mmCIF file of C-alpha atoms and ligand atoms in Angstrom:
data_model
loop_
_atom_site.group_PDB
_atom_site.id
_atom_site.type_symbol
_atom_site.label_atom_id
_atom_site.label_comp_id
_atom_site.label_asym_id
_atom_site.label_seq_id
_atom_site.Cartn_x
_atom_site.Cartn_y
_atom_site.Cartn_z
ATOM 1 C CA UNK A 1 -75.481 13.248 -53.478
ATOM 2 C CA UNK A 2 -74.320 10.068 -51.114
ATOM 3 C CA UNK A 3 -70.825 8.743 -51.795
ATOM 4 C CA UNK A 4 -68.700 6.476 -50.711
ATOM 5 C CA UNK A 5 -65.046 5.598 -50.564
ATOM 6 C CA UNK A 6 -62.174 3.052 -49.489
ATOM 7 C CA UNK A 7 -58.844 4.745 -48.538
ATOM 8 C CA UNK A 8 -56.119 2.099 -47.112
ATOM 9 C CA UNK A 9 -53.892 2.927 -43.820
ATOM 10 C CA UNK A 10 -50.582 3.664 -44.858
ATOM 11 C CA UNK A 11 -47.139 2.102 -43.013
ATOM 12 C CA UNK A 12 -44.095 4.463 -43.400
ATOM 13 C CA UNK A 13 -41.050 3.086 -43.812
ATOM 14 C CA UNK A 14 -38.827 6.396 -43.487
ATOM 15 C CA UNK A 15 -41.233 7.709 -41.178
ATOM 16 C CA UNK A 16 -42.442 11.163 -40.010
ATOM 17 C CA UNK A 17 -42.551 12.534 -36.526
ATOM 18 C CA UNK A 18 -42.598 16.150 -35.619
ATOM 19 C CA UNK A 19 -44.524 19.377 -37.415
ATOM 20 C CA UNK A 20 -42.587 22.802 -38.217
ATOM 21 C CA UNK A 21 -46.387 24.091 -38.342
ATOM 22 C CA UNK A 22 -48.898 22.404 -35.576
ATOM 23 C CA UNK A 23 -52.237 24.246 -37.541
ATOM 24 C CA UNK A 24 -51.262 23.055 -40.757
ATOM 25 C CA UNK A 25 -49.602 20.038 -40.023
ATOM 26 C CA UNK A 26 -46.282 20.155 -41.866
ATOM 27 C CA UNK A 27 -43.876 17.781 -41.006
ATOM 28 C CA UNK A 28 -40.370 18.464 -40.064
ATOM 29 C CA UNK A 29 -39.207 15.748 -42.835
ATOM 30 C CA UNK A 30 -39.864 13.883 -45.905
ATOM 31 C CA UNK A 31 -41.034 10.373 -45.244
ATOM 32 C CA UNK A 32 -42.401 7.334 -47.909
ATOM 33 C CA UNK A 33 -45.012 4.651 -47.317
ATOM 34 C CA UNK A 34 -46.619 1.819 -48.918
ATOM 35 C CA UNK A 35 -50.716 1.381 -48.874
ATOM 36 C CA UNK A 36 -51.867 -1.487 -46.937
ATOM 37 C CA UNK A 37 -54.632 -3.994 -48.783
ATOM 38 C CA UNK A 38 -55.844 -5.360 -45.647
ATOM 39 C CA UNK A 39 -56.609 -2.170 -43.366
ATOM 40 C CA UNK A 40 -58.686 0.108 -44.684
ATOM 41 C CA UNK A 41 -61.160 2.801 -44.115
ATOM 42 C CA UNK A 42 -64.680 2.917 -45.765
ATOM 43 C CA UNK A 43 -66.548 5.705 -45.502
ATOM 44 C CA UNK A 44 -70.488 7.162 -46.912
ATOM 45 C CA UNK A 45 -70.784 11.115 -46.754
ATOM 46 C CA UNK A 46 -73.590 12.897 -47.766
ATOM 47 C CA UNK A 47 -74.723 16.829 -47.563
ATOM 48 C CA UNK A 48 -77.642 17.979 -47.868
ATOM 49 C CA UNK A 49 -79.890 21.354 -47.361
ATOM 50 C CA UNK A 50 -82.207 18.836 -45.449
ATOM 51 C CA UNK A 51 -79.506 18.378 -42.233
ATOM 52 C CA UNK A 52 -79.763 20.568 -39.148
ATOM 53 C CA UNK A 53 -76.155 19.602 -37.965
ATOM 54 C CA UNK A 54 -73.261 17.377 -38.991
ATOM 55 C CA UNK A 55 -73.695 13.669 -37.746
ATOM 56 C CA UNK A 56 -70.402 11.580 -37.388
ATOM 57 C CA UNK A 57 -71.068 7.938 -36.580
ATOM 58 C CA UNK A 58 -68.658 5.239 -36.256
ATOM 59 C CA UNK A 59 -70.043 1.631 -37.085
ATOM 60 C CA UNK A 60 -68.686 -1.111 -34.496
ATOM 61 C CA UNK A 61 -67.401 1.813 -32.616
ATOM 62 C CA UNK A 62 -67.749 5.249 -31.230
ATOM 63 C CA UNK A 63 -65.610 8.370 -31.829
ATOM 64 C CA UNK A 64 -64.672 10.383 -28.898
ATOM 65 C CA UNK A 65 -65.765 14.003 -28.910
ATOM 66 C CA UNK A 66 -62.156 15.327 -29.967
ATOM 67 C CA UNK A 67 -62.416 12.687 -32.941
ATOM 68 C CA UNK A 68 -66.032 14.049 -33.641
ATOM 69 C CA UNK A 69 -64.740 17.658 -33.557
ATOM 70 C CA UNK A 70 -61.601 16.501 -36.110
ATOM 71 C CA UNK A 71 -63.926 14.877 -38.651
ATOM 72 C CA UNK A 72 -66.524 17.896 -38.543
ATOM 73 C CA UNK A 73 -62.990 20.698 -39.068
ATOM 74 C CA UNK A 74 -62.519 18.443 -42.079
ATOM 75 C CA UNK A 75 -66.221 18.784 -43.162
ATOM 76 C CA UNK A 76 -65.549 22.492 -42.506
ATOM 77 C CA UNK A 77 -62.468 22.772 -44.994
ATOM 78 C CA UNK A 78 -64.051 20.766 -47.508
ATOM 79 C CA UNK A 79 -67.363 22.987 -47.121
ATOM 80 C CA UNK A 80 -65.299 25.911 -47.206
ATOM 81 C CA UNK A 81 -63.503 24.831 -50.654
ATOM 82 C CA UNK A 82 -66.689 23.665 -52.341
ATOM 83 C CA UNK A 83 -68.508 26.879 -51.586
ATOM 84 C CA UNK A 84 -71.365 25.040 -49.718
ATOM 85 C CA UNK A 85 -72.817 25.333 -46.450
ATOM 86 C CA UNK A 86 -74.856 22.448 -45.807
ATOM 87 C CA UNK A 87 -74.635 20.201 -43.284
ATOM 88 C CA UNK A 88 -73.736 16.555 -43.737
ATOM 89 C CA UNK A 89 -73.634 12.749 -42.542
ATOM 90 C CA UNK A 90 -70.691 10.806 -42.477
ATOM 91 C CA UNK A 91 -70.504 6.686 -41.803
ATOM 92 C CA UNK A 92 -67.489 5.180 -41.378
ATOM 93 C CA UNK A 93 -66.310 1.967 -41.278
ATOM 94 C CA UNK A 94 -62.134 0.543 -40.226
ATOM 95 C CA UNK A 95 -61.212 -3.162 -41.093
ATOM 96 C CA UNK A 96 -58.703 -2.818 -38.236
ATOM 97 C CA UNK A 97 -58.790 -1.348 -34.319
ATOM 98 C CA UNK A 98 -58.454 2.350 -34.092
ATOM 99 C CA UNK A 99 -55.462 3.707 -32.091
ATOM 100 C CA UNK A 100 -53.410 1.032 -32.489
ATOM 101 C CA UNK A 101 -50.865 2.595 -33.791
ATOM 102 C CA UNK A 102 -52.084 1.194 -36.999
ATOM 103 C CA UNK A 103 -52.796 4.405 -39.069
ATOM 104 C CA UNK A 104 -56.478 4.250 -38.997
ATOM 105 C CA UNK A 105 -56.932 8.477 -38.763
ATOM 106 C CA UNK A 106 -54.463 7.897 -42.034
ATOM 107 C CA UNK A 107 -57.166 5.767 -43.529
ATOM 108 C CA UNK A 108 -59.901 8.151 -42.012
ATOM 109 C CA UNK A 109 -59.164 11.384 -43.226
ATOM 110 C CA UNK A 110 -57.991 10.071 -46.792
ATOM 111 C CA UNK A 111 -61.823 8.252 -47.034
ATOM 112 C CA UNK A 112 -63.576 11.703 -45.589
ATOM 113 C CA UNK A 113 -61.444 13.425 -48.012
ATOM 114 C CA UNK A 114 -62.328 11.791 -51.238
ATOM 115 C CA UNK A 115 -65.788 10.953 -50.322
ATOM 116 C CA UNK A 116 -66.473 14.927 -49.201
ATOM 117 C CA UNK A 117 -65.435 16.088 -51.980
ATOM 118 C CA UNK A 118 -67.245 13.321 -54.231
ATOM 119 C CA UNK A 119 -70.485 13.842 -52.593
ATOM 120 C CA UNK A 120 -70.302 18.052 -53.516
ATOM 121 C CA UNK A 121 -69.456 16.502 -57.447
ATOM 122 C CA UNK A 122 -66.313 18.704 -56.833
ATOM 123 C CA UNK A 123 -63.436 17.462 -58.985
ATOM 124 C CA UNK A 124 -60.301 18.130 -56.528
ATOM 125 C CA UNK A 125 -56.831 17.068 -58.127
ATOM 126 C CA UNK A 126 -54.550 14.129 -56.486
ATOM 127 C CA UNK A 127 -52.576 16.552 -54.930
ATOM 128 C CA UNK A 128 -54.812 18.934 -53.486
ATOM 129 C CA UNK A 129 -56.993 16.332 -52.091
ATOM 130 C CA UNK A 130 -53.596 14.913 -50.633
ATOM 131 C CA UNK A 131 -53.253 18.663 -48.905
ATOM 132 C CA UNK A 132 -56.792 18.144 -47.794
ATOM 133 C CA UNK A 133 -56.093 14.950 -46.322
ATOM 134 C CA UNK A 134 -53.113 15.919 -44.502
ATOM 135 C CA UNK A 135 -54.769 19.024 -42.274
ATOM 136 C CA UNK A 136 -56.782 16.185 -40.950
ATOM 137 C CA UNK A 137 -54.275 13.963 -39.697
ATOM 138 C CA UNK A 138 -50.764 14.287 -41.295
ATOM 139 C CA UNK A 139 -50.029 10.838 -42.307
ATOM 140 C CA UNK A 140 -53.439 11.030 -44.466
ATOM 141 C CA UNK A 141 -51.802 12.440 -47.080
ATOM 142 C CA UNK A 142 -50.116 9.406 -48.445
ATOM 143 C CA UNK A 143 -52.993 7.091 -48.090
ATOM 144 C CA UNK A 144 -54.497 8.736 -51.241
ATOM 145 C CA UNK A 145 -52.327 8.122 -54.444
ATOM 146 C CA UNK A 146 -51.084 5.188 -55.795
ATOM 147 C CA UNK A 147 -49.108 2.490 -53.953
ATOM 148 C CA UNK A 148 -45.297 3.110 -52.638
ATOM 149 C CA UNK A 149 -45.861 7.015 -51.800
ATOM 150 C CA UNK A 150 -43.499 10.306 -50.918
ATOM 151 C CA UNK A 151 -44.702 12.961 -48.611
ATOM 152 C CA UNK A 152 -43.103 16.199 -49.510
ATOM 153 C CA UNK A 153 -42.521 18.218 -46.293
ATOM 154 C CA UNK A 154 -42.534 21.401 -48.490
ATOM 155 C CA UNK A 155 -42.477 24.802 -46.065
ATOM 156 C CA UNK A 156 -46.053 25.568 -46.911
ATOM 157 C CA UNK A 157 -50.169 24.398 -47.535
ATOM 158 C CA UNK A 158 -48.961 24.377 -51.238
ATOM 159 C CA UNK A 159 -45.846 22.319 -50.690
ATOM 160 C CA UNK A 160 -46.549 19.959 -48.833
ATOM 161 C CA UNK A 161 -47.970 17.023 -50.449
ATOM 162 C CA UNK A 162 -47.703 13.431 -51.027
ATOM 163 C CA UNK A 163 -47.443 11.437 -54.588
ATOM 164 C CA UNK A 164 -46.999 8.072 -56.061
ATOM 165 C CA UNK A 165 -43.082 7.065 -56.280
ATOM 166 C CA UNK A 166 -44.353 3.757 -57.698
ATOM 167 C CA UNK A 167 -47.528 2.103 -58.224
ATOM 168 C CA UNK A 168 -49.076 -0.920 -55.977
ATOM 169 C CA UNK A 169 -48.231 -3.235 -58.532
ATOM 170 C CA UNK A 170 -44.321 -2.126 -58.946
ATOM 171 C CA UNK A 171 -42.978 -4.423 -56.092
ATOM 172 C CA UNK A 172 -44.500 -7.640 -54.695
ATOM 173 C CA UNK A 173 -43.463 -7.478 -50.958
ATOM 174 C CA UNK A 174 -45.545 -8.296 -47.947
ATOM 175 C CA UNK A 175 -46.253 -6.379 -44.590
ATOM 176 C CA UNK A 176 -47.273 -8.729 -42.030
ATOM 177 C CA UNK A 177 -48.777 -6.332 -39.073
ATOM 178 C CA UNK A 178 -48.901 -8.450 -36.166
ATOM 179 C CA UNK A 179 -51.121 -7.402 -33.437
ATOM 180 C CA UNK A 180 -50.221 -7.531 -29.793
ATOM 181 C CA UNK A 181 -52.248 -5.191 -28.309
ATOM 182 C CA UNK A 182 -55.623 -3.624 -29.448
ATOM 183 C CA UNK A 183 -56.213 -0.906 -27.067
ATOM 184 C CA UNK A 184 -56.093 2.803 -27.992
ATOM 185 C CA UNK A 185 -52.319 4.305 -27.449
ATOM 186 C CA UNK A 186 -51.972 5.703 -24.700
ATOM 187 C CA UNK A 187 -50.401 9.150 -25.868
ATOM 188 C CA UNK A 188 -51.648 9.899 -29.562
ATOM 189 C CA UNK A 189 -49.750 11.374 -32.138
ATOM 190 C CA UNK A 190 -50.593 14.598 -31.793
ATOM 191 C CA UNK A 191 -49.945 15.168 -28.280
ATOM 192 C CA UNK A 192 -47.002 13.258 -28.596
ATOM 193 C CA UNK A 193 -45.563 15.360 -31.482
ATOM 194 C CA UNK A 194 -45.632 18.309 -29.507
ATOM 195 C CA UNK A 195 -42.677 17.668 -27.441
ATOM 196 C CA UNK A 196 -40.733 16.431 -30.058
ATOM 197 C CA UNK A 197 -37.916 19.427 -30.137
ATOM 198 C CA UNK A 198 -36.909 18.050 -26.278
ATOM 199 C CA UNK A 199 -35.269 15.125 -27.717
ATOM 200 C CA UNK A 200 -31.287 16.081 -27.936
ATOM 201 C CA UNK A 201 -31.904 13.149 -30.723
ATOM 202 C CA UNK A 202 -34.072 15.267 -32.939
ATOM 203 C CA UNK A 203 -31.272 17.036 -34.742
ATOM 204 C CA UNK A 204 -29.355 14.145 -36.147
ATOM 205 C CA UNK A 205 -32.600 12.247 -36.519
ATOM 206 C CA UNK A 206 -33.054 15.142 -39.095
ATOM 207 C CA UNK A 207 -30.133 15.947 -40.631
ATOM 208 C CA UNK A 208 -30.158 11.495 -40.692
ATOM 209 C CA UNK A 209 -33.423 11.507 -43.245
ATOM 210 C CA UNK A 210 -32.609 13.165 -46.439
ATOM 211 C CA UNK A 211 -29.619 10.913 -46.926
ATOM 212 C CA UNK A 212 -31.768 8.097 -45.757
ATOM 213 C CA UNK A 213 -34.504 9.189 -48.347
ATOM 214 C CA UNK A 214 -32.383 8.668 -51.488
ATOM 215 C CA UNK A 215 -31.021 5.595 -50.609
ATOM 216 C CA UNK A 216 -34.092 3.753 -49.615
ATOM 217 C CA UNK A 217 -35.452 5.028 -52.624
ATOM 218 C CA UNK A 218 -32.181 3.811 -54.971
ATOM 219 C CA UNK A 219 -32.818 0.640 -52.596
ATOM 220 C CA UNK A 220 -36.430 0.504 -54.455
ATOM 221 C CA UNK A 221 -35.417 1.189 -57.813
ATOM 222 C CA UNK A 222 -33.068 -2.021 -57.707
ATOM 223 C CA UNK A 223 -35.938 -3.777 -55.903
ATOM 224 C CA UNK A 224 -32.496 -4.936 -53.009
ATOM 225 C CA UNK A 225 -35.076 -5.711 -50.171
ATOM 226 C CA UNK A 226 -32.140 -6.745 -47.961
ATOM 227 C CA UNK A 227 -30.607 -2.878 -47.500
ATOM 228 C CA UNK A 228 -34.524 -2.083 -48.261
ATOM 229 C CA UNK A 229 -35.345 -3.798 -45.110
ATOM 230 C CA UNK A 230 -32.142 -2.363 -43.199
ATOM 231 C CA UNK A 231 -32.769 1.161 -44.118
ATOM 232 C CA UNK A 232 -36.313 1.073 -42.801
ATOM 233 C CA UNK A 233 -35.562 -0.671 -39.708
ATOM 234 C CA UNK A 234 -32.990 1.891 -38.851
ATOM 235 C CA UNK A 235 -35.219 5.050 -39.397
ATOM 236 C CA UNK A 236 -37.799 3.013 -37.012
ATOM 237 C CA UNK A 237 -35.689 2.465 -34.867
ATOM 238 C CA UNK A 238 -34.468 6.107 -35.371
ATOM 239 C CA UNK A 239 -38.047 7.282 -34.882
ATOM 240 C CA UNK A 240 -38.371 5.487 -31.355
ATOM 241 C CA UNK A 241 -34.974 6.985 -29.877
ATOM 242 C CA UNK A 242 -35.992 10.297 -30.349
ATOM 243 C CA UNK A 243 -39.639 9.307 -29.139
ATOM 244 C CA UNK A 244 -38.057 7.268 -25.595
ATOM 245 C CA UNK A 245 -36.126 10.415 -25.078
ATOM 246 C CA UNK A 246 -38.152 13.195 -25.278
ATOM 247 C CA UNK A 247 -39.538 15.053 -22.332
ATOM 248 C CA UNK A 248 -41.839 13.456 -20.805
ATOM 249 C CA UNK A 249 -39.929 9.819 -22.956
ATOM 250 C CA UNK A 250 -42.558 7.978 -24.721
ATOM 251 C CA UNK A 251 -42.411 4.174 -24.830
ATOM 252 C CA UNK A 252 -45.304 2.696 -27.197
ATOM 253 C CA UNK A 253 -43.503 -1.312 -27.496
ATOM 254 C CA UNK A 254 -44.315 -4.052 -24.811
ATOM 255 C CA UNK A 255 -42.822 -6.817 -23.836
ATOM 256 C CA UNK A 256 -44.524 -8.493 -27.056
ATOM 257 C CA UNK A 257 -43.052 -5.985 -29.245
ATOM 258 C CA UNK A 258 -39.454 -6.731 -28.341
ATOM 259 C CA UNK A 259 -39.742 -10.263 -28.163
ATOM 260 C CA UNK A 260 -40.831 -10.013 -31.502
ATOM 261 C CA UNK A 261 -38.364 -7.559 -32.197
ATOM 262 C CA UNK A 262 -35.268 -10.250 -31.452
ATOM 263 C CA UNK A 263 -37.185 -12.799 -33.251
ATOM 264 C CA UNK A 264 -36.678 -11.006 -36.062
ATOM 265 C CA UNK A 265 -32.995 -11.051 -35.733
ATOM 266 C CA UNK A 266 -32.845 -14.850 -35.065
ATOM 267 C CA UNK A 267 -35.436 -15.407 -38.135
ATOM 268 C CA UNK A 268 -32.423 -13.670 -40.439
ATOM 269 C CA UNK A 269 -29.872 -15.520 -38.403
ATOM 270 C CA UNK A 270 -31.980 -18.739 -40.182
ATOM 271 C CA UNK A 271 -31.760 -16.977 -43.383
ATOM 272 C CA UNK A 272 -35.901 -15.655 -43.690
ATOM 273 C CA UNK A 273 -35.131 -12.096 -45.092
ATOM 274 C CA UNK A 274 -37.592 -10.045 -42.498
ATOM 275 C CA UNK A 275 -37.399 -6.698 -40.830
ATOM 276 C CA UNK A 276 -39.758 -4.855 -38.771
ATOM 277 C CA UNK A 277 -41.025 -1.580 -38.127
ATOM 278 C CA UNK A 278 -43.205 -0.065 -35.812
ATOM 279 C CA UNK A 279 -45.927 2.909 -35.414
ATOM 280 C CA UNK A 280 -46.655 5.068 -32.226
ATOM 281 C CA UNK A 281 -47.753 1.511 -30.582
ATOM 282 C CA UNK A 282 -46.882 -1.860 -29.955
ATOM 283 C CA UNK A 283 -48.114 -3.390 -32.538
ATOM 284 C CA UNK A 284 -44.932 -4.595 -35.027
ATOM 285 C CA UNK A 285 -44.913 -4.824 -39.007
ATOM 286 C CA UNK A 286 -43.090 -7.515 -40.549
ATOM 287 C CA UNK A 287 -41.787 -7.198 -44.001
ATOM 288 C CA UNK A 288 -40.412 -9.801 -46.269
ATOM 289 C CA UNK A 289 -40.576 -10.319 -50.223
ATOM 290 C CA UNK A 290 -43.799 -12.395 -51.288
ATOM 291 C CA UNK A 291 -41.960 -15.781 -52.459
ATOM 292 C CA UNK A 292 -41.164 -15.768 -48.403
ATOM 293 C CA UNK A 293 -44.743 -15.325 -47.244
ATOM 294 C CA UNK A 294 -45.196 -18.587 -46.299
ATOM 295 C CA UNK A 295 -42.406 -19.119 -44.049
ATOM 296 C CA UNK A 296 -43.159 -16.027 -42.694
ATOM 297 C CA UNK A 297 -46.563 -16.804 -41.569
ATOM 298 C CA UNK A 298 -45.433 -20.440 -40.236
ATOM 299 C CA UNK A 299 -43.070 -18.509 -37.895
ATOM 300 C CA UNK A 300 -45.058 -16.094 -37.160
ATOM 301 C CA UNK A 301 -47.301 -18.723 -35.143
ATOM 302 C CA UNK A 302 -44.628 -19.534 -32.794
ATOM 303 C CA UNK A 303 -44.772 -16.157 -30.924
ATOM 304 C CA UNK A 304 -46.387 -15.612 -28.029
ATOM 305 C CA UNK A 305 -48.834 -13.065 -26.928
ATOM 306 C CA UNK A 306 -50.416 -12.220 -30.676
ATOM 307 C CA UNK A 307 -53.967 -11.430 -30.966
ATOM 308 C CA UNK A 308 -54.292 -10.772 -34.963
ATOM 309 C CA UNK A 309 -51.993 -10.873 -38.064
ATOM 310 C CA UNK A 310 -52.968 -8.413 -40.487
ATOM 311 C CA UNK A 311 -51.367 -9.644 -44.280
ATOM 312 C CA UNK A 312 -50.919 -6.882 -46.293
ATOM 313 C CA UNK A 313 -49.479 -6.279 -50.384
ATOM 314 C CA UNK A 314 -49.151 -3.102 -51.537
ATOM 315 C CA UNK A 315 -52.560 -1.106 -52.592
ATOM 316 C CA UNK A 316 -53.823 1.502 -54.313
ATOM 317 C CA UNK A 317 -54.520 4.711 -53.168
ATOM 318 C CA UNK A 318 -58.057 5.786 -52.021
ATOM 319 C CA UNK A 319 -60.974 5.154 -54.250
ATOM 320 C CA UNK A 320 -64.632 6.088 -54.757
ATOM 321 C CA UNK A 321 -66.944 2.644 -54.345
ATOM 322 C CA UNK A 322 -70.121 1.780 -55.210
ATOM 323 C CA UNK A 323 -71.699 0.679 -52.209
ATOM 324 C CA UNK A 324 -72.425 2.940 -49.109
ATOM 325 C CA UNK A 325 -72.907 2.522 -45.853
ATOM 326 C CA UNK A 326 -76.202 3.917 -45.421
HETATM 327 O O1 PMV B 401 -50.318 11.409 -39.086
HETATM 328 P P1 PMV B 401 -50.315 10.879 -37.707
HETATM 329 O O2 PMV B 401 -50.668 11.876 -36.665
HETATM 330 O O3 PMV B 401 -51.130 9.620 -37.588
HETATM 331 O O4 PMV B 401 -48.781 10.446 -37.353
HETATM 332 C C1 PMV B 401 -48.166 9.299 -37.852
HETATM 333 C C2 PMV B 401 -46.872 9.060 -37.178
HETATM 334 C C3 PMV B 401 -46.249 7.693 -37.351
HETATM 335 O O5 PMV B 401 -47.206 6.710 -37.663
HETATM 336 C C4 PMV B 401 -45.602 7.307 -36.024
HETATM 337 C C5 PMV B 401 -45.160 7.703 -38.414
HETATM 338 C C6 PMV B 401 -45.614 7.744 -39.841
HETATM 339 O O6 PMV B 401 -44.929 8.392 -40.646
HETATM 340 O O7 PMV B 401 -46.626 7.112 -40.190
#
C-alpha cells in the first residue's frame, strides 16, 4: 500500500552536538526543539513484491549516493521490524534547500519513518517511531511528536527518545529563518560530530546543559520569552565554541551571519525582543513572540546579503497525508 506523509524540520533551541554511540546515534546530551510550519518534508513510500530494488528519488533534486545508501539503511530497519522483505519506492519532496543547515535529514527521516511504516499497515507507537527516526539522522527524532519537543539522550536504543513537552498550539512565537546562503555545508553533521571530544570546550559545554535544560524549560512554563530567548542564544552560541575549536575548528557563519548576528543586538537595543540561533550553517533563526512579527519582518528587509526568509509558528509533529507524490 502507497503512503504518504509530512514531517516538519525541527530548530533546537538547547541543541545537540556529539554521539556517546556513532551506530546508534545517541547523543551526548538532552536537547528541545520546536517544529517548523514552513519547512517540511513530504514524502510517498510504497513496497511491494513487484520491485526488483529500492528506488530513492528526490523531486527538484538529487540525493548523493551516501544519502541514497542512508534512506535505503532506513528502509532496511523498517523492513527488518515489519517482518517484510520487499523492496520499495520512496519520493520525496523538501519545501526548503537541503544542507543548509536547515534540518532537512530531520524532516527526511521523520517523513521515511512514518510513511515506511504506514505503507507495511504497521502500527509503531510515538516513541518507537521517534527511535526509528533517530538511527537515521539524530535530530529526526524530534520532528515526529507534537510541537515544543525533548530528546532524551537515554544510554541506550530504548532510552533514547524524543516527546512532546508542549503542543504546537501552547506558545505563539515565531522563528524567522533567514537564508544567506543555500549551498550544501561544507562539513555535515556527521563528519563533523566525530571530532567533537577535541574541543577542551566539550566538558563544560556538557556539564553547562542539564542546568540549562530546566531552566529553559521553567522559562517555557512562564511563557518569559526574554530569558527564553537568552537561554537559547547562549547554548547556540555554546554549540559554535565547541564547534570553532575542535580539531580540525569548524566555522559554518559568514560574514552574513554575523552581521546579522549584531543586528540582533542593536534590534533589542531599540526594544524588538529577538534572539537568534543557528544550525551547522550560516543560515540564522530569528525568534520573537508573534504580536512582534511585523516589526520583525520590516527589519528584517534592511539586511544585506539575504536570499529567503522562511516564517515559521510552531507545528505539529509528522503526519500521514492524503495525497502522494506518485
Ligand atoms: O541530527 P543531525 O545530524 O542533523 O544534527 C543536528 C545538529 C544541529 O542541528 C547542529 C543541532 C540540533 O540539535 O539540531
Amino acid at each position: 500500500m502507497k503512503q504518504t506523509a509530512k514531517a516538519p524540520a525541527n530548530i533546537a533551541f538547547i541543541k545537540y552536538w556529539g554521539k556517546s554511540d556513532a551506530a546508534l546515534r545517541l547523543p551526548l546530551n538532552d536537547s528541545l526543539s520546536m517544529n517548523m510550519s514552513g519547512a517540511y518534508t513530504v514524502t510517498t513510500v510504497e513496497f511491494s513484491v513487484d520491485f526488483h530494488k529500492d528506488e530513492v528519488a528526490l523531486l527538484g533534486g538529487e540525493f548523493s549516493d551516501h544519502e541514497v545508501f542512508r534512506v535505503i539503511e532506513g528502509l532496511n530497519r523498517i523492513r527488518g521490524r515489519a517482518g517484510v522483505k520487499h523492496y520499495a519506492r520512496v519520493v520525496t519532496k523538501n519545501t526548503f534547500p537541503k544542507g543548509a543547515g536547515s534540518a532537512a535529514s530531520a524532516s527526511g527521516f521523520a517523513a521515511l519513518t512514518l510513511a515506511g511504516f504506514a505503507s507495511l499497515g504497521s502500527r509503531i507507537p510515538e516513541k518507537e517511531l521517534t527511535i526509528f527516526a533517530r538511527l537515521g539522522s539524530g535530530s529526526a527524532c524530534r520532528s515526529i511528536p507534537d510541537g515544543f519537543v525533548v530528546w532524551e539522550k537515554g544510554n541506550d536504543n530504548e532510552t533514547s527518545y524524543a516527546r512532546s513537552l508542549f503542543p504546537s498550539t501552547y506558545w505563539d512565537i515565531r522563528d524567522v529563518l533567514v537564508i544567506v546562503d543555500k549551498r550544501m555545508k561544507k562539513v555535515s553533521t556527521t563528519e563533523g560530530m566525530e571530532t567533537v571530544t577535541t574541543s577542551p570546550h566539550l566538558s563544560s559545554r556538557l556539564a553547562a546543559v542539564p542546568p540549562r535544560m530546566a531552566a529553559i524549560q521553567q522559562a517555557m512554563n512562564e511563557k518569559n520569552f526574554v530569558r527564553f530567548g537568552e537561554i537559547t542564544e547562549e547554548d547556540c552560541l555554546d554549540m559554535h565554541r565547541v564547534m570553532q575549536t575542535q580539531n580540525p575548528p569548524l566555522f559554518y557563519w559568514n560574514e552574513a551571519t554575523e552581521r546579522i548576528m549584531s543586528a540582533v543586538k542593536s534590534w533589542r537595543n531599540a526594544s524588538l525582543p529577538v534572539y537568534f540561533t543557528i544550525d551547522a550553517g550560516p543560515n540564522v533563526h530569528l525568534l520573537c513572540e508573534g504580536k512582534d512579527e511585523a516589526r520583525l519582518l520590516e527589519m528584517i528587509k534592511t539586511l544585506r546579503g539575504v536570499e529567503e526568509v522562511i516564517l515559521n509558528k510552531p507545528a505539529e509533529g509528522a503526519k500521514i497525508i492524503s495525497e502522494h507524490l506518485f
